[in-house]
Structure formats: C-alpha cells, structure tokens
Amino acid sequence: MEDKLEEKPPFFKEWKGLYTFILVFEIVLILIFVWMTNTYAA
Amino acid sequence: MNGLSWIDWTVMLGTLFTIVAYGVWKTRGTKNIEGYLLGGKESNWWTIGLSVMATQASAITFLSTPGQAYMEGMGFVQFYFGLPLAMIVISTVFIPLYYKLKVYTAYEFLESRFDNKTRLLTASLFLLQRGLAAGITIYAPAIILSQILSIELNYTIFFIGGLVIIYTVSGGTKAVSQTHKQQMGVIFLGMFIAAGFLISYLTDTMSFSEGIQVAGVMDKMEVIDWNFDPGSRYNIWSGILGGFFLQLSYFGTDQSQVQRYLSGSSIRESRLGLMFNGLLKIPMQFFILFVGILLFLFYQFVMPPLHFNAENVEMVKQSEYAIQYEALEEKQQIVFDAKKDLILEFNENPEDQELKSAIQAYHVEEQALMKDSKALILKADPNASTEDDDYIFITFVTNFLPIGLIGLLLAVIFSAAMSSTSAELNALASTTTIDIYKRNIKQDGDEKHYLLRSKLFTFMFGILAIIFAVMADLFDNLIEAVNILGSLFYGTILGVFLVAFFFKKVKGNAVFIAALISQAIIIVLYTLNKYEYINLAYLWYNLIAPGLVIGFAVLIQVIGKEKPIKSK
C-alpha cells in the first residue's frame, strides 16, 4: 500500500504539479468569467 | 405535449434498458463483500471520475440548471468554485488515510480515530439524510416526466426505482460504476446535441457573440458577483469559501461519493478520478447553465409560454380566471413582438443606450406578466406549485427537437435520475451493512452472509425510496424538509472528520459532545434565518458548522482533560 502512495500522476513529476495545474486552470476559468461579466453584463 | 412518437419511445426505452442490461450482465457473479461494496477495487481513474460526476448530477441538475440560467443568469456557476480545492484536499488528506485503514465506509475510519459512538452518530446522520433524499431523487424528476409523458406519477416512480433496484441489487458498486459510464455518455451526447440545435436556431438570426450581448443586456451574463453579502445565495466569496467546505463534506464524508473512489484499484486511480472531477466540474456546470442562456435567446425570437408548467396553464384556463389569464397572454404577445423588434434593431446598433434601456424595460414588463400569471394560478388553485423553472428545458426539448432526439433527451433525464439514485442505494446499503449490522449486530458472519445482507439492504432501501417518493406527493412540505435536513447535517459531519484529521489530541467524547452542540446551534441559526431575525445564505452553514465542531471539541478536550478512549 505504501508503494502505491508513491505512484506518480501522468504528465507530472509529482502530485504537487497536477494540483498546481488544476488550481491555475481554475484561476484562468475565473478570469474568463470576470472578462465575460465585464464585457457582456449590462 | 400530445404524446410521444413510437420512435422516441423506442430510443428512450432502448437506451435505458440497454444500460440496465449491460450493468447486470457485466457485473454478474459477484461472490464476496469486497466485490459487491467496493467493486473488487478494480476501477480505473476515468471510471471513478465519471462515476463521481454521475453521482452528483441528478435529473434535477439537467432539468433545473438551464431553467435557473434562463431566469436568473449564469451566477450559479460560482457555487462550484470551491470544488477543485476540495478535490485536492481530499486527494492529499482523506484518500491516503482511507486506503491505509482499508475501510469500506468513511465512518469506519472514525472508529479507528475516536470510538464506535462517533462512528454510529455520523453513519446515522448519513442514513437519515440520504435515506430520505433517495426518495426525493426519484420523486422530483418523476413529477415532471410523468406530466411530459402523460403517465401516472406513481408508474414513473416505479419505473425509475424498479430499474435502479434491478442492477444495483444485482451488481452492487461495480454495476453502479459501469452504468455511470454509459449514463454519462448519454447525458453528454444529449446535452451537446441540444446545445447544437439551440446554437443553430440562434445563428439563423444573429451571430453567437451578438446573442451573448443580447443576453447580457437582460442581466443574464453576470457570471461573477464580487459583493460580499452573507444573505445572497451565490457570490464569489460564498462560492469559494462556503462551496469549498460543502464540497469537502460531500466528496470527503458522504458515503455515496466516498464509495465511488474507494473502488479504485490504487490510490493513484482514486486521486486521478477526483482530479478529473476537479478539472471538469466547473466547465460542465458552465455548459449546462449556458444551455439555459441559449434557451433564453431562443425564446426571444419564438414566443415562450407565459408559464412553463402546462398543467397549471390548463387548470387556470378551465377556471373562473381564464379570461384574465388570456388577457395576460395577449399583453405578453404585444411585449414580445415589441421586444423582438428592438432586439433586432439593437443588433444593428449595439452602442445605442436608448435601445438597450427599452429592451430592459420590456424584459422587466415580461417578468411582471409572468409573476402575474403565477398569482392567477394560485388564485385558481391555492395548492398549485407555481415554480416553473424546471419545465423550461423539457418544454423546449419536447416541442422543438426532432423526433428521435426527444427520446434521447428524455433518456438523459432518466439516466441522471437513475445514476444518482443507484449511488445512494449502494452507499446506504454499505453503511447499514458495515457500520451498523456487521459492527453492532452480527460480527461473526461469513462472506456469503454479509453479501446477502448487503443485497437485501440495497433492495430494502430501494423499496423505501419508492415508498417515500410516492408519499412525497401527499405531503406538501416534505421535499423542503428533506432538503433542509440534508444541508444542515453536512457541516457537522465534516467538522468531526476535520478534527479526526488535524487535531490529533482531541478524543472521542470531546468531538461527540462538540458535534451535538454544533448541530443544535446550526438548527437555531437556521430557525433565526427562517423567521428573518438574521440573513444568512445556506452555503455559510457549511463553513460555520465545522468551525463550531472544531472549536468546541478543542475546548471540551482542554477543559475536560479527557482521557483517551480505546477503540473497539
């Protein structure tokens, strides 16, 4: 079981990389939503 | 809707029966309890990811969400902003511990950390909350589908409940995960096709970007609300903070979700399954909401019904208020025609502020007419439910999509109802078998005994859900009571788990008493809010309750200097 804890995610050297990617992805989405609100909301 | 064509019936029933048959066939011959409750721990990450998403996405998600965007705009997407971070916390803290202790349920972990009574308390709260909610998961879409399909409500309930019972009892967790994949496939296909048709209808009149601009003029494109108002349902702060704790509680401690990722073949697969959800959930919710915006644009050029629940309209038109209702419809036609002309004009002159204001004024007038129509419906029948948001999307599907696709979209709604119900029954049976029966009633049974009991409990909860769904129609406030009950327990359960993970010196008695006090305070806050002494949106309870549990548990531990309690 402990060995499996060490298994790496695909495309990233460690889990921290994947977690950072997901958070950055969310921030980008929120920025797009902010842009949509500023551009299209009345 | 004047009945469904035989092609639509064939597509809908063919899709649903194929999924059920596949689930039963693919998972036949489960011989032990691990195979039945944890799917033999064979699931890969994408099966887990789809299963987690299918569990959360109930039929009401697909009926309500487009309707919500149609009425109130895109703001609901903020509700999910806390989800990716919650997935990361569960992946780093919860999953390794669940795997290390080789638990079948989330509550089993609490006995290792605290004691049996804390395990029993949280398992019982879950059983109460989910046991009742399972009935609503069937009832809420059944009431709409029965009307659309012109079938007796109870038959629709028996149909959904019966199909779910067949494959969930037969194949357990594996059947739930396998069918979730097919159901999500049908759901995505159906929603993409519906969006495609709406876009093609829109682009007959104006470009996609111009359409969004028109939606924006009528306040539908305010995706982000920066105002920190504890009373507002959705803003970026309640979404990130309250949403984070709600999603942490739901995905980390609700057995209907925990069971999905505990079926993973390794920690890696479970983690990746949750990351899959963390990555796709916000775009998926945005997309479903956006279908509502496309619907709104569609109904700027095609006259919408004044009220979307056709049964209510029929009722009021047969009452003494028929003439008044028809007068409202005539006014709506005038407003609609004038607004449509202005929108086309605005499309040519998007900088014209006067045109913008005129469109907004007509939009407000149209909304006032809709409100008046609801008041008339209530006069005609004081017991009528005038909320028609859930009927908006399905009204479009049945009236404007081609034959064949209507059947597919109805299969989407049924699939969503079945996917969340099956996960609930599966989790209820696991918790009853592992946390109640095996731990407290019969500890010396063999594999076969517990397997049979698990199947029996799944069947029993399925029947209970059906009975509850049938009864829900008889008691007006039952659904509201169940929904409130569910949202009020989540924070407390999460608080107990957070103490378990992060406050190693706090013992069983302290957290148990803290949970009871915190739950009582949350109920008091809810009551004060209900009678308008305070103004607090429900998402905040999910932040306050864990804070209270942690605070009281630490305080009681320090003051009481409680000695450690031995588990088992």
XYZ file of C-alpha atoms in Angstrom:
610
model
C 0.000 0.000 0.000
C 2.764 2.429 0.899
C 4.341 1.804 -2.508
C 1.122 2.821 -4.189
C 1.210 6.105 -2.266
C 4.357 6.924 -4.180
C 2.804 6.338 -7.606
C 3.102 9.388 -9.830
C 0.357 11.080 -11.832
C 0.609 11.135 -15.641
C 2.392 14.121 -17.286
C 3.701 15.445 -13.956
C 6.735 14.510 -11.889
C 4.753 14.671 -8.672
C 1.225 15.236 -7.416
C 2.010 18.823 -6.479
C 2.450 19.582 -10.182
C -1.001 18.236 -11.045
C -2.613 20.094 -8.134
C -0.966 23.355 -9.212
C -2.144 22.795 -12.774
C -5.754 22.309 -11.596
C -5.670 25.454 -9.462
C -4.119 27.508 -12.269
C -6.767 26.120 -14.635
C -9.487 27.254 -12.234
C -7.964 30.718 -11.881
C -7.895 31.027 -15.682
C -11.569 29.986 -15.819
C -12.495 32.582 -13.184
C -10.573 35.246 -15.112
C -12.524 34.307 -18.258
C -15.768 34.588 -16.253
C -14.669 38.003 -14.953
C -13.972 39.089 -18.526
C -17.402 37.803 -19.647
C -19.099 39.667 -16.800
C -17.251 42.898 -17.569
C -17.824 42.592 -21.312
C -21.398 41.366 -21.531
C -23.228 42.137 -18.269
C -25.468 45.192 -18.611
C -47.200 17.715 -25.490
C -49.605 15.369 -27.200
C -47.935 12.041 -26.529
C -44.561 10.767 -27.608
C -43.972 9.180 -31.025
C -43.112 5.478 -31.140
C -39.614 6.393 -32.366
C -38.985 8.481 -29.236
C -40.366 5.729 -27.012
C -38.067 3.231 -28.742
C -34.988 5.450 -28.405
C -35.723 6.252 -24.756
C -36.628 2.764 -23.577
C -33.966 1.148 -25.779
C -31.272 3.379 -24.261
C -32.407 2.808 -20.677
C -32.915 -0.968 -20.950
C -29.581 -1.390 -22.759
C -27.757 0.387 -19.926
C -29.507 -1.709 -17.266
C -28.927 -4.980 -19.161
C -25.263 -4.095 -19.694
C -24.848 -3.281 -15.990
C -26.404 -6.578 -14.904
C -24.502 -8.660 -17.475
C -21.122 -7.015 -16.927
C -21.205 -7.470 -13.146
C -22.813 -10.876 -12.804
C -21.350 -13.402 -10.366
C -20.067 -11.133 -7.570
C -19.089 -13.547 -4.813
C -17.742 -11.555 -1.900
C -18.404 -8.425 0.093
C -15.389 -6.521 -1.265
C -16.514 -7.270 -4.805
C -20.032 -6.100 -4.024
C -19.339 -2.997 -1.924
C -16.024 -1.848 -3.383
C -16.384 -3.243 -6.906
C -13.453 -5.604 -6.285
C -11.237 -2.494 -6.148
C -10.700 -2.656 -9.912
C -11.884 0.747 -11.131
C -9.554 2.913 -13.202
C -9.378 6.693 -12.819
C -11.722 7.648 -15.611
C -14.403 5.220 -14.436
C -14.099 6.782 -10.959
C -14.162 10.325 -12.384
C -17.284 9.690 -14.464
C -18.933 7.837 -11.588
C -18.241 10.704 -9.164
C -19.726 13.182 -11.656
C -22.736 10.969 -12.404
C -23.468 10.589 -8.690
C -23.577 14.346 -8.154
C -25.514 15.091 -11.348
C -29.110 14.192 -10.594
C -32.009 14.566 -13.018
C -32.865 17.858 -11.369
C -29.392 19.128 -12.379
C -30.400 18.828 -16.025
C -33.986 19.988 -15.547
C -33.320 22.862 -13.142
C -29.948 24.276 -14.102
C -30.851 25.512 -17.623
C -34.099 26.895 -16.151
C -32.133 28.673 -13.443
C -29.858 30.336 -16.015
C -32.918 31.238 -18.094
C -34.474 33.040 -15.132
C -31.508 34.299 -13.111
C -28.453 34.161 -15.356
C -25.077 32.436 -15.023
C -24.274 33.268 -11.380
C -24.945 29.730 -10.102
C -21.614 28.542 -11.543
C -19.896 30.303 -8.591
C -21.373 27.598 -6.329
C -18.700 25.218 -7.689
C -15.639 27.459 -7.250
C -14.593 25.706 -4.040
C -14.725 22.264 -5.657
C -11.232 21.953 -7.232
C -9.523 22.884 -3.957
C -11.767 20.435 -2.064
C -10.721 17.680 -4.506
C -7.060 18.448 -3.789
C -7.548 18.342 -0.002
C -9.440 15.034 -0.223
C -6.759 13.641 -2.504
C -3.914 14.561 -0.155
C -5.525 14.036 3.280
C -8.620 11.827 3.099
C -7.739 9.204 0.471
C -4.370 8.075 1.921
C -5.986 7.521 5.340
C -8.985 5.660 3.938
C -6.627 3.407 1.980
C -4.234 2.927 4.879
C -7.040 1.701 7.139
C -8.635 -0.322 4.305
C -12.102 0.946 5.165
C -15.331 0.139 3.356
C -17.058 3.309 4.533
C -15.941 6.788 5.595
C -17.499 6.322 9.039
C -15.456 3.180 9.710
C -12.411 5.453 9.820
C -13.938 7.432 12.707
C -13.946 4.403 14.984
C -10.215 3.898 14.382
C -9.660 7.517 15.283
C -12.318 8.070 18.002
C -14.838 5.462 19.094
C -17.854 3.474 17.986
C -20.432 6.037 19.141
C -18.904 8.775 16.955
C -18.917 6.329 14.046
C -22.547 5.465 14.778
C -23.541 9.128 15.084
C -22.117 10.120 11.691
C -23.318 6.920 9.980
C -26.827 7.501 11.381
C -26.871 11.133 10.235
C -25.857 9.930 6.779
C -28.505 7.185 6.717
C -31.229 9.592 7.818
C -30.238 12.280 5.346
C -29.570 10.052 2.316
C -32.346 7.576 3.097
C -34.892 10.362 2.790
C -33.097 12.121 -0.065
C -33.103 8.962 -2.213
C -36.894 9.177 -2.398
C -36.717 12.816 -3.496
C -34.073 11.979 -6.127
C -36.719 9.761 -7.744
C -39.762 11.908 -6.997
C -38.537 15.309 -8.229
C -37.889 14.293 -11.868
C -40.780 11.794 -11.877
C -43.329 14.541 -11.287
C -42.058 16.412 -14.375
C -41.502 13.364 -16.579
C -44.926 11.902 -15.751
C -46.531 15.121 -16.914
C -44.465 15.308 -20.104
C -45.060 11.649 -20.958
C -48.705 11.713 -19.805
C -48.101 8.762 -17.498
C -49.405 8.307 -13.969
C -46.865 9.739 -11.475
C -46.646 6.528 -9.473
C -45.877 4.468 -12.597
C -42.975 6.819 -13.398
C -41.686 6.425 -9.833
C -41.976 2.611 -10.041
C -40.224 2.639 -13.433
C -37.193 4.657 -12.271
C -36.988 2.917 -8.872
C -37.541 -0.543 -10.325
C -34.810 -0.250 -12.969
C -32.314 1.089 -10.417
C -33.108 -1.699 -7.951
C -32.552 -4.376 -10.638
C -28.948 -3.501 -11.449
C -27.883 -2.056 -8.092
C -29.046 -5.134 -6.142
C -27.617 -7.434 -8.804
C -24.133 -5.974 -9.261
C -23.511 -3.576 -6.347
C -20.798 -0.929 -6.670
C -19.388 -2.348 -9.895
C -22.786 -2.184 -11.587
C -23.225 1.393 -10.341
C -19.802 2.426 -11.736
C -20.287 0.590 -15.050
C -23.738 2.051 -15.684
C -22.491 5.509 -14.661
C -20.117 5.461 -17.644
C -22.915 4.703 -20.111
C -25.259 7.163 -18.407
C -22.706 9.971 -18.550
C -22.113 9.147 -22.227
C -25.838 9.508 -22.961
C -26.054 12.680 -20.843
C -23.128 14.427 -22.580
C -24.308 13.351 -26.041
C -27.850 14.574 -25.395
C -26.790 17.915 -23.897
C -24.313 18.629 -26.724
C -26.964 17.888 -29.336
C -29.499 20.143 -27.552
C -26.893 22.946 -27.377
C -26.044 22.408 -31.064
C -29.694 22.825 -32.083
C -30.076 25.952 -29.949
C -26.946 27.496 -31.462
C -28.109 26.691 -34.990
C -31.520 28.296 -34.258
C -29.757 31.375 -32.848
C -27.332 31.805 -35.731
C -30.276 31.916 -38.166
C -30.963 35.369 -36.698
C -27.689 36.672 -35.273
C -24.132 35.571 -34.547
C -23.219 33.690 -31.396
C -21.348 36.671 -29.954
C -24.225 39.061 -30.727
C -26.562 36.643 -28.963
C -24.457 36.733 -25.792
C -24.534 40.518 -25.941
C -28.343 40.446 -26.080
C -28.433 38.057 -23.098
C -26.121 40.464 -21.265
C -28.499 43.380 -21.832
C -31.154 41.409 -19.934
C -28.826 40.638 -16.980
C -28.109 37.001 -17.830
C -24.331 37.269 -18.178
C -23.327 38.361 -14.694
C -21.197 35.288 -14.030
C -19.187 36.798 -11.165
C -20.684 38.742 -8.288
C -17.975 40.410 -6.154
C -20.319 41.772 -3.464
C -19.703 40.191 -0.086
C -23.277 39.768 1.081
C -23.903 36.907 3.557
C -27.561 36.910 2.532
C -27.011 36.492 -1.214
C -27.195 32.910 -2.418
C -24.351 32.986 -4.916
C -21.331 35.266 -4.995
C -17.646 34.557 -5.493
C -16.922 34.530 -1.727
C -19.689 32.130 -0.711
C -18.765 30.003 -3.745
C -15.088 29.740 -2.830
C -15.375 29.548 0.976
C -18.818 28.033 1.644
C -18.578 25.967 -1.552
C -15.178 24.595 -0.532
C -16.492 23.309 2.803
C -19.698 21.975 1.248
C -17.804 20.079 -1.457
C -15.232 18.883 1.070
C -18.033 17.494 3.179
C -19.936 15.975 0.260
C -16.995 14.340 -1.514
C -14.932 13.580 1.571
C -17.514 12.254 4.022
C -20.699 11.356 2.133
C -20.562 7.618 1.550
C -22.353 7.883 -1.817
C -19.220 9.693 -3.082
C -16.555 8.032 -0.895
C -17.669 4.624 -2.175
C -17.039 5.728 -5.752
C -13.347 6.445 -5.254
C -12.732 3.657 -2.738
C -13.492 1.290 -5.627
C -10.227 2.424 -7.269
C -7.532 -0.150 -7.990
C -4.956 2.067 -6.248
C -4.580 5.406 -4.508
C -3.323 6.797 -7.800
C -6.516 5.846 -9.656
C -8.724 7.248 -6.864
C -6.804 10.511 -6.778
C -6.850 10.876 -10.556
C -10.600 10.187 -10.567
C -11.126 13.114 -8.212
C -8.741 15.336 -10.189
C -10.774 14.509 -13.302
C -13.825 15.828 -11.447
C -11.892 18.868 -10.171
C -10.854 19.763 -13.687
C -14.163 19.209 -15.496
C -16.863 20.107 -12.985
C -16.823 23.910 -13.409
C -16.724 23.765 -17.248
C -19.528 21.170 -17.181
C -21.761 23.292 -14.925
C -20.953 26.354 -17.010
C -22.009 24.449 -20.123
C -25.317 23.254 -18.601
C -26.072 26.803 -17.427
C -25.134 28.144 -20.832
C -27.737 25.852 -22.412
C -30.204 27.920 -20.318
C -28.834 31.149 -21.824
C -29.203 29.680 -25.320
C -32.773 28.738 -24.423
C -33.385 32.296 -23.245
C -32.103 33.619 -26.578
C -34.231 31.094 -28.477
C -37.322 32.388 -26.687
C -36.510 35.971 -27.683
C -37.479 35.025 -31.232
C -40.035 32.280 -30.592
C -42.926 33.222 -28.338
C -42.488 31.402 -24.997
C -45.399 30.230 -22.878
C -46.333 32.746 -20.190
C -45.975 29.906 -17.694
C -43.966 26.765 -18.496
C -45.920 24.217 -16.439
C -48.608 23.235 -18.978
C -50.716 21.507 -16.315
C -51.055 24.769 -14.376
C -51.943 26.668 -17.553
C -54.629 24.135 -18.440
C -56.003 24.319 -14.918
C -56.219 28.123 -14.845
C -57.781 28.202 -18.303
C -60.582 25.989 -17.057
C -61.158 28.135 -14.004
C -63.048 31.387 -13.495
C -59.733 33.202 -14.093
C -59.455 32.041 -17.714
C -60.333 35.412 -19.213
C -57.843 37.254 -17.016
C -55.138 34.738 -17.904
C -55.817 35.085 -21.627
C -55.641 38.852 -21.248
C -52.178 38.433 -19.722
C -51.173 36.256 -22.674
C -52.325 38.925 -25.094
C -50.266 41.532 -23.260
C -47.303 39.177 -23.350
C -47.662 38.830 -27.136
C -47.544 42.629 -27.525
C -44.494 42.935 -25.251
C -42.794 40.021 -27.001
C -43.302 41.486 -30.502
C -42.075 44.928 -29.450
C -39.034 43.494 -27.656
C -38.159 41.240 -30.586
C -38.135 44.207 -32.988
C -35.959 46.194 -30.590
C -33.507 43.310 -30.205
C -33.101 43.084 -33.975
C -32.600 46.836 -34.105
C -30.113 46.703 -31.221
C -28.188 44.066 -33.118
C -27.593 46.632 -35.843
C -26.744 49.426 -33.347
C -25.190 47.772 -30.263
C -23.947 51.089 -28.874
C -27.417 52.642 -28.722
C -28.123 53.113 -24.992
C -31.766 54.070 -25.531
C -32.437 50.810 -27.332
C -30.734 48.951 -24.514
C -32.898 50.665 -21.888
C -36.050 49.987 -23.917
C -35.221 46.275 -24.188
C -34.573 46.143 -20.444
C -37.903 47.843 -19.755
C -39.777 45.309 -21.897
C -37.896 42.486 -20.203
C -38.982 43.770 -16.782
C -42.557 44.053 -18.067
C -42.455 40.492 -19.351
C -41.202 39.275 -15.971
C -44.005 41.157 -14.242
C -46.523 39.414 -16.518
C -45.020 36.044 -15.596
C -45.379 36.947 -11.935
C -48.998 37.972 -12.501
C -49.661 34.649 -14.241
C -48.379 32.804 -11.152
C -50.650 34.884 -8.938
C -53.640 33.911 -11.089
C -52.674 30.236 -10.968
C -52.561 30.473 -7.190
C -55.960 32.126 -7.125
C -57.362 29.303 -9.232
C -55.703 26.666 -7.047
C -54.062 27.834 -3.813
C -52.214 24.494 -3.574
C -50.627 24.709 -7.045
C -46.843 24.819 -7.268
C -46.035 27.864 -9.385
C -42.293 27.272 -9.726
C -41.909 26.508 -13.429
C -38.097 26.814 -13.890
C -37.753 23.017 -14.045
C -40.140 22.849 -17.013
C -38.313 25.321 -19.260
C -35.706 22.981 -20.760
C -38.009 19.969 -21.086
C -40.683 22.149 -22.757
C -38.156 23.129 -25.411
C -36.998 19.517 -25.848
C -40.482 18.118 -26.386
C -41.691 20.944 -28.631
C -38.716 21.900 -30.766
C -36.318 18.963 -31.107
C -36.801 16.463 -33.948
C -38.380 13.059 -33.363
C -35.806 10.601 -32.057
C -33.803 13.267 -30.274
C -36.716 13.893 -27.917
C -36.401 10.252 -26.854
C -32.660 10.652 -26.403
C -33.053 13.785 -24.233
C -35.707 12.077 -22.121
C -33.233 9.205 -21.708
C -30.738 11.833 -20.468
C -33.128 12.894 -17.701
C -33.998 9.308 -16.742
C -30.294 8.338 -16.818
C -29.407 11.192 -14.499
C -32.186 10.179 -12.091
C -31.002 6.574 -12.133
C -27.286 7.388 -11.760
C -27.650 9.396 -8.568
C -30.278 7.063 -7.081
C -28.165 3.945 -7.683
C -25.144 5.519 -5.928
C -27.357 6.466 -2.989
C -28.858 2.979 -2.593
C -25.403 1.441 -2.914
C -23.978 3.727 -0.199
C -26.963 3.296 2.119
C -26.591 -0.477 1.911
C -22.816 -0.308 2.546
C -23.209 1.897 5.608
C -26.009 -0.259 7.021
C -24.065 -3.468 6.421
C -20.625 -2.311 7.587
C -21.271 0.380 10.211
C -24.489 -0.892 11.747
C -25.057 -4.601 11.047
C -21.526 -6.033 10.922
C -20.167 -3.779 13.678
C -23.063 -3.787 16.144
C -25.403 -6.687 15.380
C -23.594 -9.695 13.905
C -19.811 -9.751 13.904
C -19.204 -13.447 13.173
C -20.906 -13.845 9.793
C -19.101 -15.220 6.726
C -18.603 -13.512 3.348
C -21.740 -15.055 1.882
C -23.834 -13.897 4.818
C -22.716 -10.256 4.538
C -23.035 -10.337 0.745
C -26.639 -11.490 1.020
C -27.367 -8.909 3.720
C -25.855 -6.147 1.530
C -28.124 -7.161 -1.343
C -31.101 -7.282 0.994
C -30.337 -3.813 2.381
C -29.930 -2.419 -1.154
C -33.317 -3.849 -2.070
C -34.912 -2.529 1.139
C -33.578 0.987 0.638
C -34.780 0.872 -2.975
C -38.287 -0.030 -1.850
C -38.145 2.617 0.897
C -37.089 5.239 -1.655
C -40.037 4.291 -3.877
C -42.486 4.421 -0.946
C -41.081 7.777 0.129
C -41.321 9.129 -3.444
C -44.974 8.034 -3.630
C -45.653 9.656 -0.243
C -43.832 12.876 -1.187
C -46.761 13.768 -3.435
C -49.112 13.619 -0.475
C -47.256 15.996 1.849
C -46.601 19.498 0.557
C -43.609 20.435 2.689
C -41.857 17.091 2.757
C -39.347 17.864 -0.005
C -38.339 21.146 1.544
C -37.931 19.472 4.940
C -35.678 16.757 3.483
C -33.526 19.241 1.593
C -33.090 21.373 4.699
C -32.289 18.334 6.809
C -29.556 17.342 4.370
C -27.911 20.737 4.121
C -27.937 21.195 7.904
C -26.061 17.964 8.697
C -23.211 18.258 6.216
C -21.134 20.828 8.095
C -21.265 18.939 11.397
C -20.174 15.659 9.813
C -17.307 17.469 8.093
C -16.313 19.053 11.417
C -15.965 15.608 13.018
C -13.732 14.439 10.141
C -11.591 17.597 10.249
C -10.989 17.102 13.977
C -10.067 13.488 13.234
C -7.532 14.508 10.572
C -5.979 17.642 12.020
C -6.454 17.663 15.830
C -4.715 14.527 16.992
C -5.074 15.279 20.708
C -8.865 15.560 20.629
C -10.578 12.330 21.681
C -13.923 10.664 21.092
C -16.075 12.122 23.907
C -15.000 15.706 23.186
C -15.793 15.508 19.470
C -19.070 13.677 20.095
C -20.365 16.356 22.501
C -18.995 19.122 20.233
C -20.896 17.636 17.266
C -24.183 17.575 19.196
C -23.761 21.187 20.435
C -22.759 22.427 16.973
C -25.698 20.708 15.309
C -28.065 22.337 17.829
C -26.535 25.778 17.130
C -26.868 25.268 13.364
C -30.544 24.392 13.787
C -31.041 27.551 15.907
C -29.273 29.668 13.240
C -31.425 28.112 10.537
C -34.585 28.899 12.542
C -33.477 32.509 13.148
C -32.796 32.847 9.425
C -36.142 31.330 8.501
C -38.024 33.828 10.666
C -35.818 36.656 9.321
C -34.026 37.587 12.550
C -30.753 37.081 10.657
C -29.892 36.891 6.960
C -27.543 34.021 6.192
C -27.344 32.070 2.913
C -27.241 28.302 3.425
C -23.750 27.848 1.937
C -22.312 29.582 5.009
C -23.611 26.855 7.351
C -21.013 24.572 5.774
C -18.279 26.894 6.975
C -19.762 27.756 10.370
C -20.602 24.184 11.458
C -17.084 22.695 11.051
C -15.694 25.787 12.798
C -18.055 25.203 15.726
C -17.258 21.471 15.947
C -13.512 22.142 15.926
C -13.785 24.991 18.448
C -15.997 23.096 20.896
C -14.059 19.838 20.542
C -10.747 21.540 21.368
C -12.349 23.491 24.223
C -14.018 20.435 25.755
C -10.821 18.433 25.397
C -8.766 21.141 27.132
C -11.288 21.864 29.896
C -12.286 18.260 30.486
C -8.778 16.860 30.100
C -10.482 13.782 28.750
C -8.519 10.580 28.813
C -8.074 8.732 25.539
C -10.845 6.276 24.785
C -9.830 2.885 23.471
C -11.490 1.948 20.211
C -13.279 -1.392 19.921
